[in-house]
Short mmCIF file of C-alpha atoms and ligand atoms in Angstrom, two decimals:
data_model
loop_
_atom_site.label_atom_id
_atom_site.label_comp_id
_atom_site.label_asym_id
_atom_site.label_seq_id
_atom_site.Cartn_x
_atom_site.Cartn_y
_atom_site.Cartn_z
CA MET Q 15 0.04 -0.04 -0.02
CA LYS Q 16 1.39 3.42 -0.99
CA GLU Q 17 1.34 6.45 1.27
CA PRO Q 18 1.68 9.61 -0.88
CA LYS Q 19 3.45 12.47 0.76
CA SER Q 20 2.84 15.16 -1.81
CA ILE Q 21 -0.56 15.59 -2.84
CA LEU Q 22 -2.54 17.99 -5.11
CA ILE Q 23 -6.26 18.20 -4.83
CA THR Q 24 -8.43 20.47 -6.78
CA GLY Q 25 -11.67 21.48 -5.10
CA GLY Q 26 -10.11 21.18 -1.69
CA SER Q 27 -12.26 23.99 -0.23
CA SER Q 28 -15.35 21.84 0.23
CA GLY Q 29 -17.00 18.38 0.30
CA ILE Q 30 -15.09 15.48 -0.84
CA GLY Q 31 -11.97 17.33 -1.76
CA ALA Q 32 -11.95 18.76 1.72
CA ALA Q 33 -12.48 15.47 3.37
CA LEU Q 34 -9.57 13.94 1.25
CA ALA Q 35 -7.26 16.72 2.28
CA LEU Q 36 -8.11 16.18 5.99
CA GLY Q 37 -7.72 12.45 5.56
CA TYR Q 38 -4.33 12.75 4.12
CA ALA Q 39 -3.11 15.48 6.44
CA ALA Q 40 -0.32 14.31 8.74
CA PRO Q 41 3.27 15.18 9.74
CA GLY Q 42 5.53 14.87 6.82
CA VAL Q 43 2.74 15.34 4.22
CA PHE Q 44 2.66 18.24 1.78
CA LEU Q 45 -0.78 19.27 0.44
CA ALA Q 46 -1.45 21.61 -2.39
CA LEU Q 47 -5.11 22.53 -2.25
CA THR Q 48 -7.03 24.68 -4.82
CA GLY Q 49 -10.55 26.14 -4.94
CA ARG Q 50 -12.06 29.56 -5.54
CA HIS Q 51 -13.76 30.35 -2.12
CA ARG Q 52 -10.84 31.70 -0.25
CA LYS Q 53 -12.39 31.53 3.26
CA ARG Q 54 -13.46 28.05 2.94
CA LEU Q 55 -10.08 26.97 1.38
CA GLU Q 56 -8.20 28.65 4.15
CA GLU Q 57 -10.32 26.87 6.84
CA VAL Q 58 -9.61 23.51 5.39
CA ALA Q 59 -5.90 24.31 5.11
CA GLU Q 60 -5.73 25.51 8.76
CA ARG Q 61 -7.30 22.20 9.93
CA CYS Q 62 -4.88 20.21 7.84
CA ARG Q 63 -1.92 22.29 9.26
CA ALA Q 64 -3.25 21.49 12.76
CA SER Q 65 -2.92 17.73 11.80
CA GLY Q 66 0.76 18.47 11.13
CA ALA Q 67 0.67 18.73 7.20
CA GLU Q 68 2.54 21.41 5.29
CA VAL Q 69 -0.14 23.11 3.16
CA ALA Q 70 -0.02 25.47 0.16
CA THR Q 71 -3.27 27.08 -1.16
CA GLY Q 72 -4.19 28.46 -4.69
CA ILE Q 73 -7.18 30.33 -5.61
CA ILE Q 74 -7.48 29.05 -9.01
CA ASP Q 75 -10.24 28.35 -11.48
CA VAL Q 76 -9.73 24.88 -13.06
CA ARG Q 77 -11.00 26.36 -16.33
CA ASP Q 78 -7.78 28.48 -16.45
CA PRO Q 79 -5.09 26.04 -17.97
CA GLU Q 80 -2.15 28.36 -17.73
CA ALA Q 81 -2.75 29.29 -14.12
CA LEU Q 82 -3.32 25.72 -13.06
CA ALA Q 83 -0.10 24.46 -15.08
CA ALA Q 84 2.01 27.25 -13.49
CA TRP Q 85 0.63 26.65 -9.94
CA SER Q 86 0.97 22.87 -10.15
CA ALA Q 87 4.55 23.28 -11.43
CA ALA Q 88 5.34 25.53 -8.51
CA GLN Q 89 3.92 23.08 -6.01
CA ASP Q 90 5.91 20.27 -7.75
CA LEU Q 91 9.18 22.17 -7.37
CA ARG Q 92 8.51 22.59 -3.58
CA ARG Q 93 7.78 18.82 -3.31
CA PRO Q 94 7.61 16.45 -6.35
CA LEU Q 95 3.74 15.49 -6.48
CA ASP Q 96 3.08 11.87 -5.81
CA LEU Q 97 -0.63 12.07 -6.34
CA VAL Q 98 -2.96 14.58 -8.07
CA ILE Q 99 -6.69 14.39 -7.60
CA ALA Q 100 -8.79 16.17 -10.18
CA ASN Q 101 -11.68 16.48 -8.09
CA ALA Q 102 -13.22 20.07 -8.56
CA GLY Q 103 -16.67 19.67 -10.24
CA ILE Q 104 -20.10 21.21 -10.47
CA SER Q 105 -23.68 20.20 -10.94
CA ALA Q 106 -26.76 22.32 -11.43
CA GLY Q 107 -30.46 22.07 -11.07
CA THR Q 108 -32.80 21.25 -13.97
CA GLY Q 109 -36.14 21.41 -12.18
CA THR Q 110 -38.65 23.92 -13.57
CA PHE Q 111 -36.47 25.40 -16.36
CA GLY Q 112 -34.72 22.30 -17.69
CA GLU Q 113 -31.01 22.74 -18.58
CA THR Q 114 -30.06 26.18 -20.19
CA ASP Q 115 -27.54 26.34 -22.84
CA ARG Q 116 -25.16 28.35 -20.57
CA GLN Q 117 -25.52 25.80 -17.74
CA SER Q 118 -24.59 22.95 -19.95
CA ARG Q 119 -21.62 24.61 -21.25
CA HIS Q 120 -20.45 25.63 -17.85
CA ILE Q 121 -20.78 22.13 -16.58
CA PHE Q 122 -18.66 20.74 -19.44
CA ALA Q 123 -16.15 23.59 -18.89
CA VAL Q 124 -15.56 22.67 -15.31
CA ASN Q 125 -16.22 19.01 -15.24
CA VAL Q 126 -14.40 18.16 -18.58
CA ASP Q 127 -11.96 20.95 -19.37
CA GLY Q 128 -11.23 21.61 -15.76
CA VAL Q 129 -10.22 17.90 -15.31
CA MET Q 130 -8.24 17.86 -18.54
CA ASN Q 131 -6.32 20.99 -17.22
CA THR Q 132 -5.55 19.37 -14.02
CA VAL Q 133 -4.55 15.94 -15.47
CA LEU Q 134 -2.50 17.36 -18.36
CA ALA Q 135 -0.48 19.52 -16.04
CA ALA Q 136 0.15 16.61 -13.78
CA VAL Q 137 1.16 14.37 -16.76
CA ALA Q 138 3.74 17.09 -17.85
CA LEU Q 139 5.32 17.00 -14.52
CA MET Q 140 5.19 13.34 -13.73
CA ARG Q 141 6.04 11.70 -17.02
CA PRO Q 142 9.67 12.70 -17.20
CA ARG Q 143 10.40 11.09 -13.93
CA ARG Q 144 8.06 8.05 -14.79
CA ARG Q 145 6.31 8.18 -11.30
CA GLY Q 146 3.09 9.49 -9.99
CA GLN Q 147 -0.55 8.80 -9.56
CA ILE Q 148 -3.48 10.70 -11.07
CA ALA Q 149 -7.06 10.42 -9.81
CA ILE Q 150 -10.05 11.51 -11.68
CA MET Q 151 -13.31 12.31 -9.98
CA SER Q 152 -16.15 10.94 -12.02
CA SER Q 153 -19.45 9.63 -10.66
CA LEU Q 154 -22.02 6.80 -10.70
CA ALA Q 155 -23.91 9.22 -13.06
CA ALA Q 156 -21.22 8.39 -15.57
CA PHE Q 157 -22.87 4.94 -16.54
CA ARG Q 158 -26.34 6.04 -17.78
CA GLY Q 159 -27.76 9.52 -18.87
CA PHE Q 160 -30.37 10.67 -16.48
CA PRO Q 161 -32.85 13.15 -17.65
CA GLY Q 162 -32.56 15.30 -14.64
CA ALA Q 163 -28.81 16.03 -15.25
CA PRO Q 164 -27.86 15.63 -18.96
CA ALA Q 165 -24.69 17.67 -18.99
CA TYR Q 166 -23.55 16.40 -15.56
CA CYS Q 167 -23.88 12.81 -16.72
CA ALA Q 168 -22.17 13.35 -19.98
CA SER Q 169 -19.34 15.27 -18.39
CA LYS Q 170 -18.78 12.40 -15.97
CA ALA Q 171 -18.97 9.74 -18.57
CA ALA Q 172 -16.30 11.63 -20.63
CA VAL Q 173 -13.79 11.81 -17.78
CA ARG Q 174 -14.48 8.34 -16.73
CA VAL Q 175 -13.78 6.89 -20.26
CA TRP Q 176 -10.70 9.37 -20.67
CA GLY Q 177 -9.28 8.15 -17.26
CA GLU Q 178 -9.80 4.53 -18.14
CA ALA Q 179 -7.86 4.77 -21.39
CA LEU Q 180 -5.22 7.16 -19.83
CA ARG Q 181 -4.49 4.39 -17.40
CA GLY Q 182 -3.39 1.90 -20.13
CA MET Q 183 -1.62 4.65 -22.11
CA LEU Q 184 0.30 6.32 -19.19
CA GLY Q 185 0.90 2.96 -17.51
CA ARG Q 186 3.50 2.38 -20.16
CA ASP Q 187 5.33 5.41 -18.68
CA GLY Q 188 5.14 4.32 -15.19
CA LEU Q 189 2.29 6.53 -14.06
CA GLU Q 190 -1.04 5.29 -12.44
CA VAL Q 191 -4.57 6.47 -13.16
CA THR Q 192 -7.55 5.79 -11.05
CA VAL Q 193 -11.18 6.88 -11.92
CA ILE Q 194 -13.43 7.52 -8.89
CA CYS Q 195 -17.25 6.93 -9.29
CA PRO Q 196 -19.06 7.74 -6.14
CA GLY Q 197 -22.82 7.61 -5.54
CA TYR Q 198 -24.50 10.25 -3.25
CA VAL Q 199 -22.14 11.86 -0.80
CA LYS Q 200 -23.38 14.54 1.74
CA THR Q 201 -21.67 17.68 0.45
CA ARG Q 202 -22.82 21.18 -0.60
CA MET Q 203 -23.53 19.74 -4.03
CA THR Q 204 -26.18 17.31 -2.75
CA ALA Q 205 -27.47 19.74 -0.07
CA ARG Q 206 -29.99 21.26 -2.38
CA ASN Q 207 -31.45 17.94 -3.60
CA ASP Q 208 -34.84 17.84 -2.15
CA PHE Q 209 -35.55 14.16 -3.21
CA PRO Q 210 -34.49 10.96 -1.39
CA MET Q 211 -30.94 10.03 -2.18
CA PRO Q 212 -30.39 6.33 -1.79
CA PHE Q 213 -27.31 5.06 0.14
CA LEU Q 214 -26.34 8.82 0.96
CA MET Q 215 -22.92 8.69 2.51
CA GLU Q 216 -20.90 10.92 4.91
CA THR Q 217 -17.82 12.76 3.29
CA ASP Q 218 -15.40 11.12 5.79
CA ARG Q 219 -16.62 7.54 4.78
CA ALA Q 220 -16.38 8.40 1.11
CA ALA Q 221 -12.88 9.82 1.73
CA GLY Q 222 -11.78 6.70 3.42
CA ILE Q 223 -12.99 4.52 0.66
CA ILE Q 224 -11.22 6.69 -2.02
CA MET Q 225 -7.98 6.57 -0.03
CA ARG Q 226 -7.94 2.98 0.34
CA GLY Q 227 -8.68 2.42 -3.37
CA LEU Q 228 -5.92 4.90 -4.38
CA ALA Q 229 -3.46 3.14 -2.02
CA ALA Q 230 -4.26 -0.15 -3.85
CA ASN Q 231 -3.91 1.58 -7.30
CA LYS Q 232 -7.47 0.34 -8.31
CA ALA Q 233 -8.44 1.29 -11.88
CA ARG Q 234 -11.94 2.18 -10.64
CA ILE Q 235 -13.06 3.10 -7.17
CA VAL Q 236 -16.84 2.88 -7.28
CA PHE Q 237 -19.26 3.07 -4.40
CA PRO Q 238 -21.63 2.29 -2.84
CA ARG Q 239 -21.82 -1.26 -4.53
CA ARG Q 240 -25.67 -1.55 -4.33
CA LEU Q 241 -26.28 1.67 -6.20
CA TYR Q 242 -23.59 0.67 -8.56
CA SER Q 243 -25.32 -2.70 -9.42
CA LEU Q 244 -28.60 -0.68 -10.01
CA VAL Q 245 -27.02 1.88 -12.25
CA TRP Q 246 -25.35 -1.09 -14.12
CA LEU Q 247 -28.64 -2.74 -14.69
CA LEU Q 248 -30.23 0.57 -15.90
CA ALA Q 249 -27.32 1.02 -18.42
CA LEU Q 250 -27.68 -2.69 -19.64
CA LEU Q 251 -31.48 -2.65 -20.07
CA PRO Q 252 -32.87 -1.40 -23.51
CA PRO Q 253 -33.66 2.40 -23.24
CA ALA Q 254 -37.18 1.61 -24.29
CA TRP Q 255 -37.81 -0.24 -20.98
CA THR Q 256 -35.94 2.36 -18.64
CA ASP Q 257 -36.70 5.65 -20.30
CA PRO Q 258 -40.28 5.80 -18.95
CA LEU Q 259 -38.83 4.96 -15.53
CA LEU Q 260 -36.12 7.41 -15.54
CA ALA Q 261 -38.53 10.25 -16.82
CA ARG Q 262 -40.38 9.98 -13.51
CA LEU Q 263 -37.32 10.62 -11.36
CA PRO Q 264 -37.15 13.86 -9.42
CA GLU Q 265 -34.89 16.63 -10.59
CA LYS Q 266 -32.42 18.85 -8.65
CA PRO Q 267 -34.28 22.08 -8.11
CA ALA Q 268 -33.06 24.91 -10.29
CA SER Q 269 -31.11 27.67 -8.37
CA PRO Q 270 -30.41 31.26 -9.48
CA ASP Q 271 -26.89 30.04 -9.66
CA SER Q 272 -27.57 27.19 -12.18
CA GLN Q 273 -29.67 29.67 -14.30
CA ALA Q 274 -26.65 32.14 -14.38
CA GLY Q 275 -24.44 29.26 -15.30
CA ALA Q 276 -22.50 29.46 -11.90
N1 NAP K 2 -21.46 14.75 -3.82
C1 NAP K 2 -21.86 13.80 -4.49
O1 NAP K 2 -22.82 13.06 -4.27
C2 NAP K 2 -21.00 13.38 -5.65
C3 NAP K 2 -21.15 12.16 -6.20
C4 NAP K 2 -20.25 11.77 -7.38
C5 NAP K 2 -19.43 12.60 -7.74
N2 NAP K 2 -19.21 13.83 -7.13
C6 NAP K 2 -18.08 14.68 -7.49
O2 NAP K 2 -17.15 14.96 -6.43
C7 NAP K 2 -16.50 16.21 -6.80
C8 NAP K 2 -16.58 17.21 -5.56
O3 NAP K 2 -18.02 17.49 -5.28
P1 NAP K 2 -18.48 17.64 -3.95
O4 NAP K 2 -19.73 16.76 -3.81
O5 NAP K 2 -17.52 17.61 -2.84
O6 NAP K 2 -19.10 19.20 -4.07
P2 NAP K 2 -18.71 20.55 -3.24
O7 NAP K 2 -18.76 20.45 -1.95
O8 NAP K 2 -19.55 21.57 -4.11
O9 NAP K 2 -17.23 20.77 -3.77
C9 NAP K 2 -16.98 21.21 -5.14
C10 NAP K 2 -15.41 21.60 -5.11
O10 NAP K 2 -15.16 22.07 -6.51
C11 NAP K 2 -14.65 23.34 -6.46
N3 NAP K 2 -14.89 23.99 -7.84
C12 NAP K 2 -15.94 24.13 -8.37
N4 NAP K 2 -15.94 24.84 -9.57
C13 NAP K 2 -14.65 25.12 -9.53
C14 NAP K 2 -13.86 25.89 -10.56
N5 NAP K 2 -14.39 26.46 -11.63
N6 NAP K 2 -12.51 26.04 -10.39
C15 NAP K 2 -12.04 25.56 -9.17
N7 NAP K 2 -12.69 24.81 -8.33
C16 NAP K 2 -13.91 24.72 -8.49
C17 NAP K 2 -15.32 24.09 -5.30
O11 NAP K 2 -14.52 25.12 -5.02
P3 NAP K 2 -15.13 26.54 -4.50
O12 NAP K 2 -16.27 26.20 -3.73
O13 NAP K 2 -13.94 27.12 -3.69
O14 NAP K 2 -15.37 27.30 -5.73
C18 NAP K 2 -15.35 22.90 -4.28
O15 NAP K 2 -14.16 22.78 -3.65
C19 NAP K 2 -17.18 16.74 -8.00
O16 NAP K 2 -16.50 16.54 -9.17
C20 NAP K 2 -18.52 16.09 -8.01
O17 NAP K 2 -19.05 15.94 -9.42
C21 NAP K 2 -19.91 14.24 -6.08
#
């Protein structure tokens, strides 16, 4: 089992990213955490420092490839990165208004371009030394398109498949790539969902599963298993059977943010 000592996490200011940062925080560990919300990011950083970790923070939008690459390189100079987790992501409500053009494009920009920006910057740093691990945050929503979240499902499917292929390609250069597919986790992202979320999990528990999976260099970390089985079944069955069922599922409520494309 590997114990990474230098870790970069995008979206470290909240939810799963923050729980991972806190999970890895320990004496001798360097954490490079990014987010956009300064106060939340600094609060997480302080808690990690209290656990003995050395922490650098960067207020960086993952949609900005140059800023992300420059910041990642600066952190790598400080302590060569063992693990980069491309975690930052967004979802948005589709209830009432459906999915606006702006909203769909924004979700792709953060969840696909943002992940690519993070991963490509990491590959550029790790490939020459033929060592390092990259984790890509996908979702159980990556296995079937759900009418309540078209862009979100598609963006997560794109990074899942990209990550699976990268694992084979970059494995030849000594790099490890893992795709993470969680079900519902209790974070700011799911807080607005006003429908029952089966097997909803606490962030700490989700972070523990992810950390163990990464230590074992799993190709795919997927949980909870019962929801995974259900999603697999939905993906296998003919759409003519499943579409009527999926059309009846509740949708995430629209928010002023989602309509503004934030
Ligand atoms: N919660 C779930 O049920 C669930 C399930 C499957 C997959 N996931 C995935 O897990 C990841 C983390 O989500 P979460 O549930 O922990 O939600 P969250 O609490 O809302 O955290 C999202 C993180 O992404 C960051 N972020 C968003 N847009 C960004 C941007 N443009 N540039 C930089 N950082 C940005 C946020 O930073 P700021 O707040 O500082 O902007 C925040 O740290 C996402 O990729 C999500 O799709 C979540």
